[in-house]
CSV table of C-alpha atoms in Angstrom, one decimal:
chain,number,residue,atom,x,y,z
A,2,MET,CA,-0.6,6.2,-17.9
A,3,ALA,CA,-3.3,8.9,-19.7
A,4,THR,CA,-1.8,11.6,-20.2
A,5,GLN,CA,-5.0,13.7,-19.7
A,6,ALA,CA,-5.7,13.6,-16.4
A,7,THR,CA,-8.8,11.6,-15.6
A,8,SER,CA,-11.0,11.0,-11.6
A,9,ALA,CA,-8.0,10.0,-9.1
A,10,ILE,CA,-7.7,7.3,-7.4
A,11,ILE,CA,-7.2,6.8,-3.8
A,12,THR,CA,-6.2,4.3,-1.9
A,13,CYS,CA,-6.4,4.1,1.8
A,14,ALA,CA,-3.2,1.3,3.7
A,15,PRO,CA,-5.6,2.4,7.5
A,16,THR,CA,-2.9,0.3,9.7
A,17,GLY,CA,-0.1,-1.4,7.7
A,18,ALA,CA,3.4,-3.2,10.0
A,19,ILE,CA,5.5,-0.8,10.7
A,20,HIS,CA,3.8,1.7,12.8
A,21,THR,CA,2.7,0.4,16.6
A,22,PRO,CA,-0.3,1.4,19.1
A,23,THR,CA,2.4,3.5,21.4
A,24,MET,CA,2.8,5.9,18.6
A,25,SER,CA,-1.2,7.1,17.8
A,26,PRO,CA,-4.5,6.0,19.8
A,27,ALA,CA,-5.9,6.2,16.3
A,28,LEU,CA,-4.6,3.2,14.7
A,29,PRO,CA,-6.9,0.8,14.4
A,30,VAL,CA,-5.4,-3.0,16.2
A,31,THR,CA,-8.8,-5.1,16.5
A,32,PRO,CA,-10.4,-6.6,12.9
A,33,GLU,CA,-13.3,-4.6,14.4
A,34,GLN,CA,-11.4,-1.7,14.7
A,35,ILE,CA,-9.3,-2.2,11.1
A,36,ALA,CA,-12.3,-3.2,8.9
A,37,GLU,CA,-14.5,0.8,11.0
A,38,ALA,CA,-11.2,2.3,9.4
A,39,ALA,CA,-12.1,1.2,5.6
A,40,LEU,CA,-14.9,1.6,5.8
A,41,GLY,CA,-14.8,5.3,7.0
A,42,ALA,CA,-11.7,5.6,4.4
A,43,ALA,CA,-14.5,4.4,1.8
A,44,SER,CA,-17.0,7.2,2.7
A,45,ALA,CA,-14.5,10.1,3.1
A,46,GLY,CA,-13.8,8.7,-0.8
A,47,ALA,CA,-11.3,5.4,-1.5
A,48,ALA,CA,-12.2,3.4,-3.7
A,49,ILE,CA,-9.6,0.6,-2.7
A,50,VAL,CA,-8.1,-0.5,1.2
A,51,HIS,CA,-5.1,-1.7,1.4
A,52,LEU,CA,-6.1,-4.1,3.9
A,53,HIS,CA,-3.2,-5.5,6.4
A,54,VAL,CA,-4.2,-7.3,11.1
A,55,ARG,CA,-3.0,-6.7,13.3
A,56,ASP,CA,-2.4,-8.9,17.0
A,57,PRO,CA,-5.5,-7.7,18.3
A,58,GLN,CA,-4.4,-7.9,21.7
A,59,ASP,CA,-1.1,-6.6,21.5
A,60,GLY,CA,-1.6,-5.0,18.2
A,61,HIS,CA,2.2,-6.2,16.4
A,62,PRO,CA,1.9,-7.8,12.5
A,63,VAL,CA,0.3,-10.5,11.9
A,64,GLN,CA,-0.8,-12.2,8.7
A,65,ASP,CA,-3.8,-14.7,10.1
A,66,PRO,CA,-6.0,-15.3,7.3
A,67,GLY,CA,-9.0,-15.7,10.0
A,68,LEU,CA,-8.5,-12.8,10.9
A,69,PHE,CA,-8.9,-11.4,7.1
A,70,LYS,CA,-11.3,-13.3,7.0
A,71,GLU,CA,-13.2,-10.9,9.7
A,72,VAL,CA,-12.6,-7.6,8.6
A,73,LEU,CA,-13.7,-8.7,4.8
A,74,ALA,CA,-16.7,-9.5,7.0
A,75,ILE,CA,-17.5,-6.1,7.7
A,76,VAL,CA,-16.0,-5.0,4.9
A,77,LYS,CA,-18.2,-6.3,2.6
A,78,ASP,CA,-21.5,-6.3,3.7
A,79,ARG,CA,-21.6,-2.4,3.8
A,80,SER,CA,-19.6,-1.2,0.8
A,81,ASP,CA,-18.5,-2.1,-2.5
A,82,VAL,CA,-15.1,-0.4,-1.9
A,83,VAL,CA,-11.7,-2.7,-3.9
A,84,ILE,CA,-10.6,-4.3,-1.5
A,85,ASN,CA,-6.2,-4.7,-1.7
A,86,LEU,CA,-5.0,-7.6,0.4
A,87,THR,CA,-1.6,-7.8,1.2
A,88,THR,CA,0.8,-9.9,0.5
A,89,GLY,CA,4.2,-8.3,1.9
A,90,GLY,CA,2.8,-8.4,5.5
A,91,SER,CA,5.6,-7.5,7.6
A,92,PRO,CA,9.4,-7.7,6.6
A,93,GLN,CA,10.1,-10.3,8.9
A,94,MET,CA,7.7,-12.8,8.3
A,95,THR,CA,8.0,-15.8,5.8
A,96,VAL,CA,7.2,-15.7,2.8
A,97,ASP,CA,4.9,-18.6,3.2
A,98,GLU,CA,3.5,-16.2,6.4
A,99,ARG,CA,2.7,-13.6,4.6
A,100,ILE,CA,1.1,-15.5,0.9
A,101,ALA,CA,-1.0,-17.2,2.8
A,102,PRO,CA,-3.7,-15.2,3.0
A,103,ALA,CA,-4.3,-13.9,-0.8
A,104,VAL,CA,-4.2,-17.6,-1.8
A,105,GLU,CA,-6.7,-18.3,0.8
A,106,LEU,CA,-9.3,-15.0,-0.2
A,107,ALA,CA,-8.4,-14.9,-3.3
A,108,PRO,CA,-9.0,-10.9,-3.3
A,109,GLU,CA,-9.3,-9.3,-6.6
A,110,LEU,CA,-6.5,-7.0,-5.8
A,111,ALA,CA,-3.5,-8.2,-3.9
A,112,SER,CA,0.2,-5.7,-3.4
A,113,LEU,CA,3.1,-7.8,-4.6
A,114,ASN,CA,6.5,-6.1,-3.5
A,115,MET,CA,8.8,-5.7,-6.9
A,116,GLY,CA,12.6,-6.6,-4.7
A,117,SER,CA,14.5,-7.3,-1.7
A,118,MET,CA,16.0,-4.6,-0.1
A,119,ASN,CA,17.3,-2.8,2.8
A,120,PHE,CA,14.6,-2.0,5.5
A,121,GLY,CA,14.7,0.6,8.6
A,122,LEU,CA,12.8,1.5,11.1
A,123,PHE,CA,15.3,2.0,14.1
A,124,PRO,CA,15.2,6.1,13.6
A,125,MET,CA,11.9,5.9,14.6
A,126,LEU,CA,13.6,4.9,17.8
A,127,ASP,CA,14.2,8.4,19.0
A,128,ARG,CA,11.3,10.0,19.2
A,129,TYR,CA,9.3,7.8,22.5
A,130,PRO,CA,11.3,7.1,25.2
A,131,SER,CA,8.7,4.5,26.3
A,132,PHE,CA,6.7,1.8,24.1
A,133,GLN,CA,3.6,0.1,26.0
A,134,HIS,CA,4.5,-3.4,24.3
A,135,GLU,CA,7.9,-4.6,24.2
A,136,TRP,CA,7.5,-5.9,20.9
A,137,GLU,CA,7.1,-2.4,19.8
A,138,ARG,CA,10.9,-1.8,20.8
A,139,ARG,CA,12.2,-4.6,18.9
A,140,HIS,CA,10.9,-4.4,16.3
A,141,LEU,CA,12.1,-1.1,15.2
A,142,ALA,CA,15.1,-1.5,16.9
A,143,ASN,CA,16.9,-3.7,14.3
A,144,LYS,CA,19.0,-3.3,11.8
A,145,ASP,CA,18.6,-6.4,10.9
A,146,VAL,CA,16.0,-6.5,8.1
A,147,VAL,CA,15.7,-7.3,4.4
A,148,PHE,CA,13.0,-7.3,3.0
A,149,LYS,CA,12.3,-10.4,0.6
A,150,ASN,CA,11.9,-10.6,-2.5
A,151,THR,CA,13.1,-12.5,-5.3
A,152,TYR,CA,12.9,-13.6,-8.6
A,153,ALA,CA,11.7,-16.5,-7.7
A,154,ASP,CA,9.3,-15.0,-4.5
A,155,ILE,CA,7.9,-12.6,-6.9
A,156,GLU,CA,7.1,-14.7,-9.9
A,157,ARG,CA,5.2,-17.6,-7.4
A,158,ILE,CA,2.8,-15.6,-6.0
A,159,LEU,CA,2.0,-14.9,-9.3
A,160,LYS,CA,1.0,-17.3,-10.7
A,161,LEU,CA,-0.9,-18.7,-7.5
A,162,CYS,CA,-3.0,-15.3,-7.0
A,163,GLY,CA,-2.2,-14.8,-10.2
A,164,ASP,CA,-4.0,-18.2,-11.3
A,165,GLN,CA,-7.8,-16.9,-9.3
A,166,GLY,CA,-8.0,-13.9,-10.7
A,167,THR,CA,-6.6,-11.4,-8.2
A,168,ARG,CA,-4.1,-8.4,-9.8
A,169,PHE,CA,-2.1,-6.9,-8.3
A,170,GLU,CA,-0.7,-3.0,-6.8
A,171,PHE,CA,3.0,-3.7,-8.4
A,172,GLU,CA,5.0,-2.0,-5.3
A,173,CYS,CA,7.9,-0.5,-6.6
A,174,TYR,CA,10.8,1.2,-3.4
A,175,ASP,CA,13.0,2.2,-6.2
A,176,THR,CA,13.6,2.2,-9.8
A,177,ALA,CA,15.2,-0.8,-9.4
A,178,HIS,CA,11.6,-2.4,-8.5
A,179,LEU,CA,10.6,-0.8,-12.0
A,180,TYR,CA,12.6,-2.4,-13.8
A,181,ASN,CA,12.5,-6.2,-12.7
A,182,LEU,CA,8.5,-5.9,-12.7
A,183,ALA,CA,9.3,-4.5,-17.2
A,184,ASN,CA,11.4,-7.1,-17.1
A,185,MET,CA,8.2,-9.9,-16.1
A,186,LEU,CA,6.0,-7.9,-18.4
A,187,ASP,CA,8.8,-8.6,-21.4
A,188,ARG,CA,8.3,-12.0,-19.9
A,189,GLY,CA,4.9,-12.2,-20.4
A,190,LEU,CA,4.2,-13.0,-16.8
A,191,VAL,CA,2.1,-9.4,-15.8
A,192,ARG,CA,-0.3,-8.2,-17.8
A,193,PRO,CA,-1.6,-4.4,-18.2
A,194,PRO,CA,-2.4,-1.9,-17.7
A,195,LEU,CA,-0.4,-2.7,-13.9
A,196,PHE,CA,-1.0,-0.6,-11.4
A,197,VAL,CA,2.5,1.0,-10.4
A,198,GLN,CA,2.6,1.7,-6.5
A,199,THR,CA,5.5,4.0,-5.8
A,200,VAL,CA,7.0,4.3,-2.9
A,201,PHE,CA,9.1,6.9,-1.5
A,202,GLY,CA,10.8,7.0,2.2
A,203,LEU,CA,11.1,4.0,3.8
A,204,LEU,CA,14.9,4.1,4.2
A,205,GLY,CA,16.6,0.9,2.5
A,206,GLY,CA,14.0,3.2,-0.6
A,207,THR,CA,14.5,5.8,-2.3
A,208,GLY,CA,13.6,9.4,-1.0
A,209,ASN,CA,11.2,11.3,-0.5
A,210,ASP,CA,12.5,15.0,-2.5
A,211,PHE,CA,10.9,15.7,-5.9
A,212,GLU,CA,13.8,14.9,-7.5
A,213,ASP,CA,13.2,11.3,-6.4
A,214,LEU,CA,9.4,11.5,-7.6
A,215,ALA,CA,9.6,13.0,-10.6
A,216,HIS,CA,12.3,10.5,-11.7
A,217,MET,CA,10.7,7.0,-10.5
A,218,ARG,CA,7.5,9.2,-12.6
A,219,ARG,CA,10.0,9.1,-15.9
A,220,THR,CA,11.5,5.5,-15.8
A,221,ALA,CA,7.8,3.9,-15.1
A,222,GLN,CA,6.8,6.1,-18.8
A,223,ARG,CA,9.9,5.3,-20.6
A,224,LEU,CA,9.1,2.0,-19.6
A,225,PHE,CA,5.9,1.7,-19.5
A,226,GLY,CA,4.5,4.3,-21.8
A,227,THR,CA,0.5,3.8,-21.6
A,228,GLU,CA,0.4,1.0,-19.9
A,229,TRP,CA,-0.4,1.9,-16.2
A,230,GLU,CA,-1.5,4.0,-13.7
A,231,TRP,CA,0.2,5.4,-11.5
A,232,SER,CA,0.4,6.2,-7.8
A,233,VAL,CA,2.6,7.4,-5.2
A,234,LEU,CA,2.5,6.4,-1.8
A,235,GLY,CA,4.8,9.2,0.7
A,236,ALA,CA,5.3,8.1,4.3
A,237,GLY,CA,5.6,10.5,7.0
A,238,SER,CA,5.5,14.1,5.7
A,239,GLY,CA,6.1,13.1,2.2
A,240,GLN,CA,2.0,11.6,2.5
A,241,MET,CA,-0.1,14.9,1.3
A,242,ARG,CA,3.2,16.2,-0.8
A,243,LEU,CA,3.7,13.3,-2.7
A,244,GLY,CA,0.1,12.7,-3.6
A,245,THR,CA,0.0,16.0,-4.7
A,246,ILE,CA,2.4,16.3,-6.5
A,247,ALA,CA,1.3,13.2,-8.6
A,248,LEU,CA,-2.4,14.2,-8.3
A,249,SER,CA,-1.2,17.7,-10.4
A,250,LEU,CA,0.8,15.6,-13.0
A,251,GLY,CA,-2.7,13.1,-13.5
A,252,GLY,CA,-1.7,10.2,-11.0
A,253,ASN,CA,-3.7,8.9,-7.8
A,254,ALA,CA,-2.5,8.7,-4.7
A,255,ARG,CA,-2.1,6.7,-1.4
A,256,VAL,CA,-2.6,8.0,1.9
A,257,GLY,CA,-3.8,5.9,5.7
A,258,LEU,CA,-2.0,5.0,8.9
A,259,GLU,CA,0.2,2.9,7.5
A,260,ASP,CA,1.7,5.2,5.9
A,261,SER,CA,2.0,8.4,7.9
A,262,LEU,CA,0.4,8.6,11.2
A,263,TRP,CA,-0.1,12.7,10.7
A,264,ASP,CA,-2.5,15.0,9.6
A,265,GLY,CA,0.5,18.2,9.8
A,266,PRO,CA,3.8,19.3,11.3
A,267,GLY,CA,3.0,17.9,15.3
A,268,THR,CA,-0.4,16.8,14.8
A,269,LEU,CA,-2.2,13.3,14.4
A,270,ALA,CA,-4.6,12.6,12.8
A,271,GLU,CA,-7.5,11.0,14.3
A,272,SER,CA,-8.5,9.2,11.9
A,273,ASN,CA,-8.0,7.2,8.2
A,274,ALA,CA,-11.4,9.2,6.9
A,275,ALA,CA,-10.0,12.7,8.3
A,276,GLN,CA,-7.0,12.0,6.0
A,277,VAL,CA,-8.5,10.8,2.7
A,278,GLU,CA,-10.9,13.8,3.3
A,279,ARG,CA,-7.8,15.5,3.0
A,280,ILE,CA,-6.1,14.3,-0.6
A,281,THR,CA,-9.8,13.8,-1.8
A,282,ALA,CA,-10.2,17.8,-1.3
A,283,ILE,CA,-6.4,18.9,-2.4
A,284,ALA,CA,-7.9,16.8,-5.7
A,285,ARG,CA,-10.8,18.7,-6.4
A,286,LEU,CA,-8.7,21.9,-5.8
A,287,LEU,CA,-6.7,20.5,-8.7
A,288,HIS,CA,-10.2,19.9,-10.6
A,289,ARG,CA,-9.9,16.6,-10.1
A,290,ASP,CA,-13.1,14.8,-9.5
A,291,VAL,CA,-12.9,11.2,-7.8
A,292,ALA,CA,-13.0,7.4,-9.0
A,293,SER,CA,-16.0,5.1,-7.3
A,294,PRO,CA,-14.3,1.8,-6.3
A,295,ASN,CA,-16.1,0.5,-10.0
A,296,GLU,CA,-13.9,2.8,-12.0
A,297,ALA,CA,-11.7,1.6,-10.9
A,298,ARG,CA,-12.4,-1.7,-12.1
A,299,ARG,CA,-12.8,-0.6,-14.7
A,300,ARG,CA,-9.5,1.5,-14.6
A,301,LEU,CA,-7.5,-1.4,-13.3
A,302,ASP,CA,-9.3,-4.9,-15.6
A,303,LEU,CA,-10.3,-6.4,-11.5
A,304,ARG,CA,-11.6,-9.8,-11.8
A,305,ASP,CA,-15.8,-8.0,-10.4
A,306,SER,CA,-15.0,-5.8,-13.1
A,307,THR,CA,-18.0,-6.2,-14.7
A,308,ALA,CA,-19.8,-8.0,-11.8
A,309,ARG,CA,-20.9,-5.3,-10.6
């Protein structure tokens, strides 16, 4: 990571697979809603949109390549934003289900989770006395979820997607995931610059205290030197707080309704674009410019960096 503060790469994750429709009326569900959310985020300053899809009828997470195609057709027609497809999907999915869209659609960027972990959403149950759809309660209540990302899984995704020219956003929920990535860098399975998304505040991963962020950053700096781009994802109440710290230290930030439904204590965010507007305003208060999609492509060495 460069020692001087360059422009900030802002990522927006519009919908994800954690939150449910009951939790917020702003959560996009249909392909059209997800595409419009991505376009709004791009207009507000996001250089990258990290995409999941949902069943258009009840909003449960799916990995249907056909639905992704619908979203991509709309977004690509109206924006040059960098599209980042998930290979994480939902922890309840098989690895084959999770990687199908990225394998079929060969995006320029895809997420890649760097280790297996327990994954607990059950603390959110107490906040909602009832749900619109029965699947929501089952989804949140499951205490038997292991988010499977074995070394074999990771190497398979690196091979299948990397051979198509896809680069990766490496999602690291704990320091062990950083060491996994360093091992693969040492073995030549990945190449710099590494786009490292450090994730804070999800039960099963590291916490969302400043000391957690500082420890992850120190570890990554020691392992990767100048060969990485650092971004911070803070879940829930940590989104703006940790994103601000990252921006003040010369890093990048991710926001979006996948990670937090809120725009301040007790106030639901009206849209993904509203969160992007807030984090870009913070970046500019810190005298950071906001990177364009093409600048993000150059810095992350994406496939389309010379074609646009």
